[in-house]
C-alpha positions as a LaTeX table, in Angstrom:
\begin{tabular}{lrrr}
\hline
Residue & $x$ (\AA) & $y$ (\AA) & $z$ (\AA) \\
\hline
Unk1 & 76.54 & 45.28 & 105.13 \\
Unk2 & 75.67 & 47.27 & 102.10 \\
Unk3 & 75.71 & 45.94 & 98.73 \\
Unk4 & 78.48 & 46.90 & 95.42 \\
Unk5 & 78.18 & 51.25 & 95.00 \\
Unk6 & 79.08 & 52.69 & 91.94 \\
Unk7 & 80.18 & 56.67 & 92.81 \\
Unk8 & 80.38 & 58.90 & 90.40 \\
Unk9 & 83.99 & 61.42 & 90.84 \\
Unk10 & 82.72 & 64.97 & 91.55 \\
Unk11 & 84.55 & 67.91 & 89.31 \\
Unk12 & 86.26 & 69.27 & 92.44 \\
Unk13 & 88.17 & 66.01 & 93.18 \\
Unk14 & 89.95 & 65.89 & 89.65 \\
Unk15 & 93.51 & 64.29 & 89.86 \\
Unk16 & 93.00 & 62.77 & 93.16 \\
Unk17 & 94.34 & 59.54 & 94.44 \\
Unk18 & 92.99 & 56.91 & 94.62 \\
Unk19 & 93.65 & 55.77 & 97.94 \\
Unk20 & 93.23 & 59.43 & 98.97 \\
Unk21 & 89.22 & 59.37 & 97.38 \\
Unk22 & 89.11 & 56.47 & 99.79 \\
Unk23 & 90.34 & 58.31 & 102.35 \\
Unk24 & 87.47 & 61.16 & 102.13 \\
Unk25 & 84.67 & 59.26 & 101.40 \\
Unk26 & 85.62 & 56.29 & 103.54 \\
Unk27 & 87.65 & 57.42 & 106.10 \\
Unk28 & 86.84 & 54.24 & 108.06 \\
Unk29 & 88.20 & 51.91 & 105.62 \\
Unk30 & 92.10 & 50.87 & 106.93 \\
Unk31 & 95.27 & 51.46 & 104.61 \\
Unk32 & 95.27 & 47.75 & 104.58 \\
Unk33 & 91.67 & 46.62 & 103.46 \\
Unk34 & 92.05 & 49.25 & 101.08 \\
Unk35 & 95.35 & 47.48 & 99.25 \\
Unk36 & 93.86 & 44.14 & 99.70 \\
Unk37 & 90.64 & 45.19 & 97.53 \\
Unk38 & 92.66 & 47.16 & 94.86 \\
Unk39 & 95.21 & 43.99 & 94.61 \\
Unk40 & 92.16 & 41.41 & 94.18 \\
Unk41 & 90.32 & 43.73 & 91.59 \\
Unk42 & 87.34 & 44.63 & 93.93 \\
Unk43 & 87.68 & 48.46 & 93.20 \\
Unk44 & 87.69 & 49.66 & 90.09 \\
Unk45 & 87.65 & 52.81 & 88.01 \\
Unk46 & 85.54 & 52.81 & 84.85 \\
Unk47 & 85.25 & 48.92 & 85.02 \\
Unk48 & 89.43 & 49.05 & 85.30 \\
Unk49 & 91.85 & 48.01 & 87.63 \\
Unk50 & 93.59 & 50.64 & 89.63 \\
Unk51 & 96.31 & 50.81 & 92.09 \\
Unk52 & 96.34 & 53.34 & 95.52 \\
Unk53 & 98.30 & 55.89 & 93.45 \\
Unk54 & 96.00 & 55.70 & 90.31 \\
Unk55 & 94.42 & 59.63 & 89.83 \\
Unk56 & 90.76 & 59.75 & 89.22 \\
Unk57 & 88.92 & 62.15 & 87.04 \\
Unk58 & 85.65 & 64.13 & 87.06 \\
Unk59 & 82.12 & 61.72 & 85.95 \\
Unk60 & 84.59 & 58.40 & 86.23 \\
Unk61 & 82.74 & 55.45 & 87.79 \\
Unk62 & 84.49 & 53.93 & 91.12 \\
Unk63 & 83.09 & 50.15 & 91.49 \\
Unk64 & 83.27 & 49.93 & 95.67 \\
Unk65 & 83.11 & 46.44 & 97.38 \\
Unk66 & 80.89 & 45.68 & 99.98 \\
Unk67 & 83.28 & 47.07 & 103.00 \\
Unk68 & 81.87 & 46.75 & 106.21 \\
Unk69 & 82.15 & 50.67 & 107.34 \\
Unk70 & 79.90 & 53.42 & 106.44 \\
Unk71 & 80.32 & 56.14 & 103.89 \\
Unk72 & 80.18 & 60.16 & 103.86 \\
Unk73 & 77.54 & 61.78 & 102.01 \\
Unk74 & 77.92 & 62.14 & 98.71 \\
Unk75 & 76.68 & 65.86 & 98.64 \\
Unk76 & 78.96 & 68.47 & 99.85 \\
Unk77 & 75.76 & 70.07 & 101.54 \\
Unk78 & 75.64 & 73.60 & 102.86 \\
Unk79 & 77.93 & 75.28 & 105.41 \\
Unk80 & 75.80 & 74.72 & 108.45 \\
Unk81 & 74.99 & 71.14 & 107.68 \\
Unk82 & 76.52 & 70.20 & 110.68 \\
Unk83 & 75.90 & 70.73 & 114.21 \\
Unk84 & 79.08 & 72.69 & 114.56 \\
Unk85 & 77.79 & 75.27 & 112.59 \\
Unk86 & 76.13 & 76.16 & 116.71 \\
Unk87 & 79.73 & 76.03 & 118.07 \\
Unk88 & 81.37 & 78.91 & 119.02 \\
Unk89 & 84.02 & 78.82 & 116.41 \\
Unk90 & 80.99 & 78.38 & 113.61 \\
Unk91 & 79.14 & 81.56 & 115.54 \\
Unk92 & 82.65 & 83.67 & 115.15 \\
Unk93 & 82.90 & 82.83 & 111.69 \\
Unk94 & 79.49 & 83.51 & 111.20 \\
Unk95 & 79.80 & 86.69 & 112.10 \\
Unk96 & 82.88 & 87.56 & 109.98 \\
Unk97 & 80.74 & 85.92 & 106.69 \\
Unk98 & 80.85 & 88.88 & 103.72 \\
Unk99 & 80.00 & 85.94 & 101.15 \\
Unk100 & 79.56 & 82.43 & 100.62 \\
Unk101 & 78.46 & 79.62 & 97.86 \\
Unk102 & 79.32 & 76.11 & 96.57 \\
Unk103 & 82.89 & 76.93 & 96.29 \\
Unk104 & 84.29 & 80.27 & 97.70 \\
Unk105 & 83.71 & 81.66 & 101.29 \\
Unk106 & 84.91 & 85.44 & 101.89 \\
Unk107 & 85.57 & 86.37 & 105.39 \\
Unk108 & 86.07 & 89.88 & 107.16 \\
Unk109 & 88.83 & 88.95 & 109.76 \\
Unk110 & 88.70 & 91.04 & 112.74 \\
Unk111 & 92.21 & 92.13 & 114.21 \\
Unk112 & 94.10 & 90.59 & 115.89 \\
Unk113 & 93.14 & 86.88 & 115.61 \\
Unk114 & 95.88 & 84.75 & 113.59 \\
Unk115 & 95.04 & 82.94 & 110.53 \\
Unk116 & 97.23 & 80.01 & 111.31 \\
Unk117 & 98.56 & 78.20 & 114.43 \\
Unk118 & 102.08 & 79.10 & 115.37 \\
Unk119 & 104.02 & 80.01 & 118.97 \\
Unk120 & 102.12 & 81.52 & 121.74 \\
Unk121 & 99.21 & 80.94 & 119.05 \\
Unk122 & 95.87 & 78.70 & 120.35 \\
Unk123 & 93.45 & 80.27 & 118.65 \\
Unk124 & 93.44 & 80.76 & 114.40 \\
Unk125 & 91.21 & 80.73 & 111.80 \\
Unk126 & 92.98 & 77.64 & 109.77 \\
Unk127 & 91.50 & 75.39 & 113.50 \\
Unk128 & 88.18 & 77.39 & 113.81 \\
Unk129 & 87.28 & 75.94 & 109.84 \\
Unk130 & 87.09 & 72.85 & 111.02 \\
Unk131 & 83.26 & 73.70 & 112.31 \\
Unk132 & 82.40 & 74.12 & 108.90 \\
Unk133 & 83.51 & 70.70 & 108.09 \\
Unk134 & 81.30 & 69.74 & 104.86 \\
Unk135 & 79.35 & 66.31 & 105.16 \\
Unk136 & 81.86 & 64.85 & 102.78 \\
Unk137 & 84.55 & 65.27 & 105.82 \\
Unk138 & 86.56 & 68.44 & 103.97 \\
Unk139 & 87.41 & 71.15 & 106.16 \\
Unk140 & 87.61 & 74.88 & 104.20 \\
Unk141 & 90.70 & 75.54 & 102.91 \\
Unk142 & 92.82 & 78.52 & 103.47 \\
Unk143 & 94.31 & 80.00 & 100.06 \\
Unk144 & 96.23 & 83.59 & 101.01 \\
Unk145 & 97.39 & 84.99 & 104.79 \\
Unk146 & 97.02 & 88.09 & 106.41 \\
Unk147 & 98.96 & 89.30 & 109.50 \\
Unk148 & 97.75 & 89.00 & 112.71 \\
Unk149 & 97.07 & 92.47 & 113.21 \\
Unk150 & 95.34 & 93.19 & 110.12 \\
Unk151 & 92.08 & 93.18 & 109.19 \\
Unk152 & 89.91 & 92.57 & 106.04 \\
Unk153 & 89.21 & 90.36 & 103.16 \\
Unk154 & 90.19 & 86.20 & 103.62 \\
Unk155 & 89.34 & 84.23 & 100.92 \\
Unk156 & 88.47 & 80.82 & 101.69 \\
Unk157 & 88.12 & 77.52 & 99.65 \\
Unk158 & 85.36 & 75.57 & 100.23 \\
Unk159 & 86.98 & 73.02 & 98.06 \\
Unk160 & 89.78 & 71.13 & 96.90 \\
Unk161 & 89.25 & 72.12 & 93.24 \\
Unk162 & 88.65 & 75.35 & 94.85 \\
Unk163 & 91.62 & 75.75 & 96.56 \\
Unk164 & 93.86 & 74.75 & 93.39 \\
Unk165 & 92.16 & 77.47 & 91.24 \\
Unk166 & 92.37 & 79.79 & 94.08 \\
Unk167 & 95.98 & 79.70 & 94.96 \\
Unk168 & 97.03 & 79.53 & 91.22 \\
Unk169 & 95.17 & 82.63 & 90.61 \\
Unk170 & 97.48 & 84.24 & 93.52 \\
Unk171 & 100.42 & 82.77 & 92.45 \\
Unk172 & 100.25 & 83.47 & 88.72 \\
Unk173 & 98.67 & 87.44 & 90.07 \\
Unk174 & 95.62 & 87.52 & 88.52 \\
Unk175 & 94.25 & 88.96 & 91.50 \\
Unk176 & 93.82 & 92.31 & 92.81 \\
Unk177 & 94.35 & 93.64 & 96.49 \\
Unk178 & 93.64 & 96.94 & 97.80 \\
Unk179 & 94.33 & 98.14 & 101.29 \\
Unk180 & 93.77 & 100.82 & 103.02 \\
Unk181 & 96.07 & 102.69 & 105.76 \\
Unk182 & 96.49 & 105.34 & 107.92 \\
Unk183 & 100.46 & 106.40 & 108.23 \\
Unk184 & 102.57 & 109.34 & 109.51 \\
Unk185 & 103.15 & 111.76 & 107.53 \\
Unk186 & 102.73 & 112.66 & 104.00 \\
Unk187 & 104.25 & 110.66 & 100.94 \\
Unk188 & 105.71 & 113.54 & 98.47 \\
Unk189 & 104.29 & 112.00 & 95.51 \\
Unk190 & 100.62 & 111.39 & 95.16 \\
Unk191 & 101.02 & 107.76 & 94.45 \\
Unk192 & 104.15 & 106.00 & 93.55 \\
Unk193 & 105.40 & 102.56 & 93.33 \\
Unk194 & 107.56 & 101.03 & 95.67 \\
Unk195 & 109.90 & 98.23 & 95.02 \\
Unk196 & 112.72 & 96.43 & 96.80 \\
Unk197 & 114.33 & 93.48 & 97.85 \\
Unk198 & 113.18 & 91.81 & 101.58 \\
Unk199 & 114.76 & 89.32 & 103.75 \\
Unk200 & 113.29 & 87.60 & 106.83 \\
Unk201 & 115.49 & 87.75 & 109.90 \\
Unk202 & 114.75 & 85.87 & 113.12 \\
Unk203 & 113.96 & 88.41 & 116.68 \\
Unk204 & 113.25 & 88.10 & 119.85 \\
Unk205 & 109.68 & 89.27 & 118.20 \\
Unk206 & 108.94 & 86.99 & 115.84 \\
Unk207 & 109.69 & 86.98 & 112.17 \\
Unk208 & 110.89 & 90.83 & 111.11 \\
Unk209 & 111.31 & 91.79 & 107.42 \\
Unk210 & 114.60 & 94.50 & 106.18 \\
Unk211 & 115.10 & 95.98 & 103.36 \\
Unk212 & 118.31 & 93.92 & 101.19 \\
Unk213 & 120.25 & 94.27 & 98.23 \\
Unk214 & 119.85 & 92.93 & 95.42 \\
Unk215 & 121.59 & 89.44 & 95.56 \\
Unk216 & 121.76 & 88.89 & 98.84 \\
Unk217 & 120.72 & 85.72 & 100.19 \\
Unk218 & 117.41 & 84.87 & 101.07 \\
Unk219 & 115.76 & 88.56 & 99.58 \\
Unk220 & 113.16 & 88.21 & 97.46 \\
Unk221 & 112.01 & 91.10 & 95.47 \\
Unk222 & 108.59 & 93.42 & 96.10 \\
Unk223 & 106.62 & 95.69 & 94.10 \\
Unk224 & 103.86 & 97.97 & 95.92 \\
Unk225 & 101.53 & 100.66 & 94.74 \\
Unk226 & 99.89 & 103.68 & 96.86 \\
Unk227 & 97.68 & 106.86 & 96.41 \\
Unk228 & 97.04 & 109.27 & 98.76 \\
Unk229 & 93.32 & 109.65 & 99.36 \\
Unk230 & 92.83 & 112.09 & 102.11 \\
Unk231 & 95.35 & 113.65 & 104.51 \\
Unk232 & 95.30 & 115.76 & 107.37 \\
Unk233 & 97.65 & 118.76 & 107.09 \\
Unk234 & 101.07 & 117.08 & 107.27 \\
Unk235 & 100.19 & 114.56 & 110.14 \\
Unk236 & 98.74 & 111.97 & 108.93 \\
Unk237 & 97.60 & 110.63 & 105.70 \\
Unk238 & 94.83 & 107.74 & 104.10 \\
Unk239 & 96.98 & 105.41 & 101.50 \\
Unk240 & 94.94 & 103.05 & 99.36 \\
Unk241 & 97.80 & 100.28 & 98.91 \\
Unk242 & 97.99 & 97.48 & 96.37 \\
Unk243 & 100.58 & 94.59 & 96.73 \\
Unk244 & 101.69 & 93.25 & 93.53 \\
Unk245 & 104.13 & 90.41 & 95.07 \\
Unk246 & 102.84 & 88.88 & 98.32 \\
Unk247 & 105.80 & 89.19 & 100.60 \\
Unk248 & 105.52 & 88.90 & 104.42 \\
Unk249 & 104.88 & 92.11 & 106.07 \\
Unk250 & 105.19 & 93.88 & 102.46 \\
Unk251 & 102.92 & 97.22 & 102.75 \\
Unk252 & 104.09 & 97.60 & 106.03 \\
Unk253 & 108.12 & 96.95 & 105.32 \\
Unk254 & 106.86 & 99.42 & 102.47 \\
Unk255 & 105.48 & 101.91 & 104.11 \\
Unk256 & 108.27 & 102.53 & 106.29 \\
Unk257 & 110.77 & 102.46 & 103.88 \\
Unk258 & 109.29 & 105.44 & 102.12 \\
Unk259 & 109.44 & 107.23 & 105.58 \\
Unk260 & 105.44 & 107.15 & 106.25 \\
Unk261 & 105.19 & 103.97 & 108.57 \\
Unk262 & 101.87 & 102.49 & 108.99 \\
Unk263 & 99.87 & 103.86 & 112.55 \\
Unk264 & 100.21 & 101.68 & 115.60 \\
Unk265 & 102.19 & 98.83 & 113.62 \\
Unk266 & 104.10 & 97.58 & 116.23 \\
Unk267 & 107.12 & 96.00 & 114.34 \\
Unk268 & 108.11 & 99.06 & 111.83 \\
Unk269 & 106.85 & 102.22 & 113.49 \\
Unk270 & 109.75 & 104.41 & 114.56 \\
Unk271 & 108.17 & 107.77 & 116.01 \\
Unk272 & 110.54 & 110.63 & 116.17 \\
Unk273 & 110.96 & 112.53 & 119.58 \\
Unk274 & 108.82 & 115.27 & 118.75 \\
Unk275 & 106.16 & 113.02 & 117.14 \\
Unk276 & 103.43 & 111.74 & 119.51 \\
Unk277 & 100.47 & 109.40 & 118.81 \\
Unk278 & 97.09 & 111.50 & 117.75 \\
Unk279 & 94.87 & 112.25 & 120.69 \\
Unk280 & 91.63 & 109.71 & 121.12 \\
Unk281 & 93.20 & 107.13 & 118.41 \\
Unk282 & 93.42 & 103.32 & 119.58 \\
Unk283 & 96.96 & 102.33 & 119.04 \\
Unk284 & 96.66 & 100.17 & 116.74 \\
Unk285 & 97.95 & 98.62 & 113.78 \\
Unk286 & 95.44 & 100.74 & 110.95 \\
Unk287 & 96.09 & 98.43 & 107.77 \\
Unk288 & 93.01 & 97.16 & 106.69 \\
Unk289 & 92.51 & 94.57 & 103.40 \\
Unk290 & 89.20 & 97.17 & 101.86 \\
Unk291 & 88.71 & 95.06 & 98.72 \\
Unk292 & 89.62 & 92.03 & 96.77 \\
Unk293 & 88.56 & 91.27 & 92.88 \\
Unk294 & 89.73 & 87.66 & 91.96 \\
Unk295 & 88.56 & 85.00 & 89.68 \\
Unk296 & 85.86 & 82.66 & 91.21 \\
Unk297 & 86.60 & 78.94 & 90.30 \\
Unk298 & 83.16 & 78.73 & 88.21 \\
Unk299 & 83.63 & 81.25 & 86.01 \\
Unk300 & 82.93 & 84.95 & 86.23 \\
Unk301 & 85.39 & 87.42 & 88.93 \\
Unk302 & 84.38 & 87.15 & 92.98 \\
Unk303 & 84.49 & 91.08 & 94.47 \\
Unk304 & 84.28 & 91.58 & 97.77 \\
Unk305 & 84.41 & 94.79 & 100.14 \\
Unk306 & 85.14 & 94.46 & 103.75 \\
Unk307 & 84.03 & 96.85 & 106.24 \\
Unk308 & 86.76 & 98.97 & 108.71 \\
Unk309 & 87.28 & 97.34 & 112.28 \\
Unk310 & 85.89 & 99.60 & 115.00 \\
Unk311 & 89.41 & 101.19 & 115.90 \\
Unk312 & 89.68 & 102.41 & 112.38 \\
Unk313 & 86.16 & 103.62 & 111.78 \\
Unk314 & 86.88 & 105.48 & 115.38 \\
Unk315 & 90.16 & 106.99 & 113.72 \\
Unk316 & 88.32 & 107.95 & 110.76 \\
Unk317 & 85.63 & 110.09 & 112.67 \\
Unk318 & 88.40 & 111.84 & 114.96 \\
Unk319 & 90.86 & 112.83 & 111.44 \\
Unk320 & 87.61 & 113.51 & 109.69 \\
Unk321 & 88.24 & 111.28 & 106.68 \\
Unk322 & 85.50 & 110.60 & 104.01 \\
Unk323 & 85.16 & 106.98 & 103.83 \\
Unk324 & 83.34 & 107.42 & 100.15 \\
Unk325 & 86.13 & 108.82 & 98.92 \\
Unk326 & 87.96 & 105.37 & 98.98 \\
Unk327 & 84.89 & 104.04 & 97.26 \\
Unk328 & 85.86 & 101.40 & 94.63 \\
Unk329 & 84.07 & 101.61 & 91.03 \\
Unk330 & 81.62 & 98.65 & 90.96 \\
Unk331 & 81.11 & 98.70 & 94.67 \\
\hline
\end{tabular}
């Protein structure tokens, strides 16, 4: 049995339970023994008594008890420090990796493969993380979606400090998105914004976003931004999109509205009779998440380019578009 420990509370677990610190770093230790040692005095913070719902703070001292089970690391170590790094969710993320360090992972996510669990869904990203479970027992955190069928930029937290800066930097907007699209048609303006008011509905199909009023229950309002880039004749064209809100289906509801429906989207393309799909293209949903700039939790802005999925590389040599000219200034 090991002697007293005195662990020092790493910046990334600021404001964190007490019995939930417990929990990470000794996830052996029962709900029971732990309120048994906090009530006797056994654990304490900075030479204080605490209680299971006491926060902690970054560089405070936890006094820990001889307790009979053994502890995580104390280092977060590198992805990879575990075995399951060799699994064959770890290899699959490996392969989507466009960046990683201490705190932020980026991943290219191919199409269709879900980013969380839901019906008819057994394989996701949010489940595949937990092969890069760090050595302190956190699994990555997810901190934004994308839709099933679209590909791109994920940004991943590889901490729970992480994760809070992350999401607040997507809440509050301080982020910037840009996709790229391939849709029918040509938008009359070169670029425009789009804005409206969407409401879910329930169909046979899944979740399914409309167009609603203003007021109307449930609709929450979206802003979107396009420019054309390149089109061909009046067929088709190449949007780079931005999403200011973050509404379900949003640049795809968008899209639509404006009467240039993304290619192959499965949910909002309406083809007219005399409309068919191009010769040689994949039928596919061709929305792709290009770029993200975004603050990284140290300090500094994370930018990250994702490469095209196959099926829209393969569109882009049939149309003949000029993937440079979509080029983003710092790339």
């Amino acid at each position: 049995m090991a002697g007293i420990e005195h662990r020092t509370v790493e910046p990334d677990e600021a404001g964190m339970r007490v019995d939930r610190w417990f929990k990470v770093h000794y996830p052996g230790l029962g709900f029971g023994a732990l309120q048994k040692l906090l009530r006797s005095g056994q654990i304490r913070v900075d030479g204080g008594r605490v209680k299971s719902d006491s926060r902690v703070e970054p560089g405070q001292t936890v006094r820990v008890p001889p307790l009979g089970v053994d502890g995580k690391d104390q280092k977060t170590g590198p992805i990879g420090a575990k075995d399951l790094r060799h699994s064959e969710d770890g290899e699959l993320l490996s392969r989507m990796l466009l960046h990683e360090d201490d705190k932020v992972i980026v991943l290219n996510k191919p199409p269709g493969l879900a980013v969380q669990g839901g019906s008819g869904v057994s394989r996701h990203i949010d489940k595949m993380l937990e092969a890069w479970t760090n050595q302190r027992g956190e699994k990555p955190r997810l901190v934004h979606r994308l839709d099933r069928d679209t590909s791109g930029v994920l940004v991943i937290a590889r901490t729970r400090g992480a994760a809070q800066k992350l999401t607040a930097a997507f809440r509050e907007r301080d982020t910037k998105k840009t996709y790229w699209a391939i849709v029918k048609g040509v938008p009359r303006k070169r670029e425009d914004r789009i804005s409206t008011w969407l409401v879910k509905e329930q169909t046979p199909d899944g979740d399914r976003m409309r167009i609603a009023k203003h007021g109307e229950d449930g609709a929450d309002h979206a802003v979107s931004y396009y420019r054309i880039l390149e089109q061909a004749g009046q067929n088709l064209c190449w949007l780079e999109m931005e999403p200011y809100t973050g509404r379900t289906h949003q640049l795809r509801v968008h899209a639509a509205h404006i009467g240039h429906p993304i290619l192959g989207d499965p949910k909002y393309f309406e083809a007219d009779i005399n409309w068919s799909f191009p010769g040689g293209m994949q039928n596919r949903l061709h929305l792709h998440a290009r770029h993200i700039d975004i603050p990284h939790p140290s300090g500094g802005r994370l930018r990250v380019s994702a490469p095209m999925p196959q099926h829209m590389v393969q569109s882009f040599n049939l149309i003949g578009f000029d993937e440079s000219n979509g080029e983003i200034a710092g790339e």
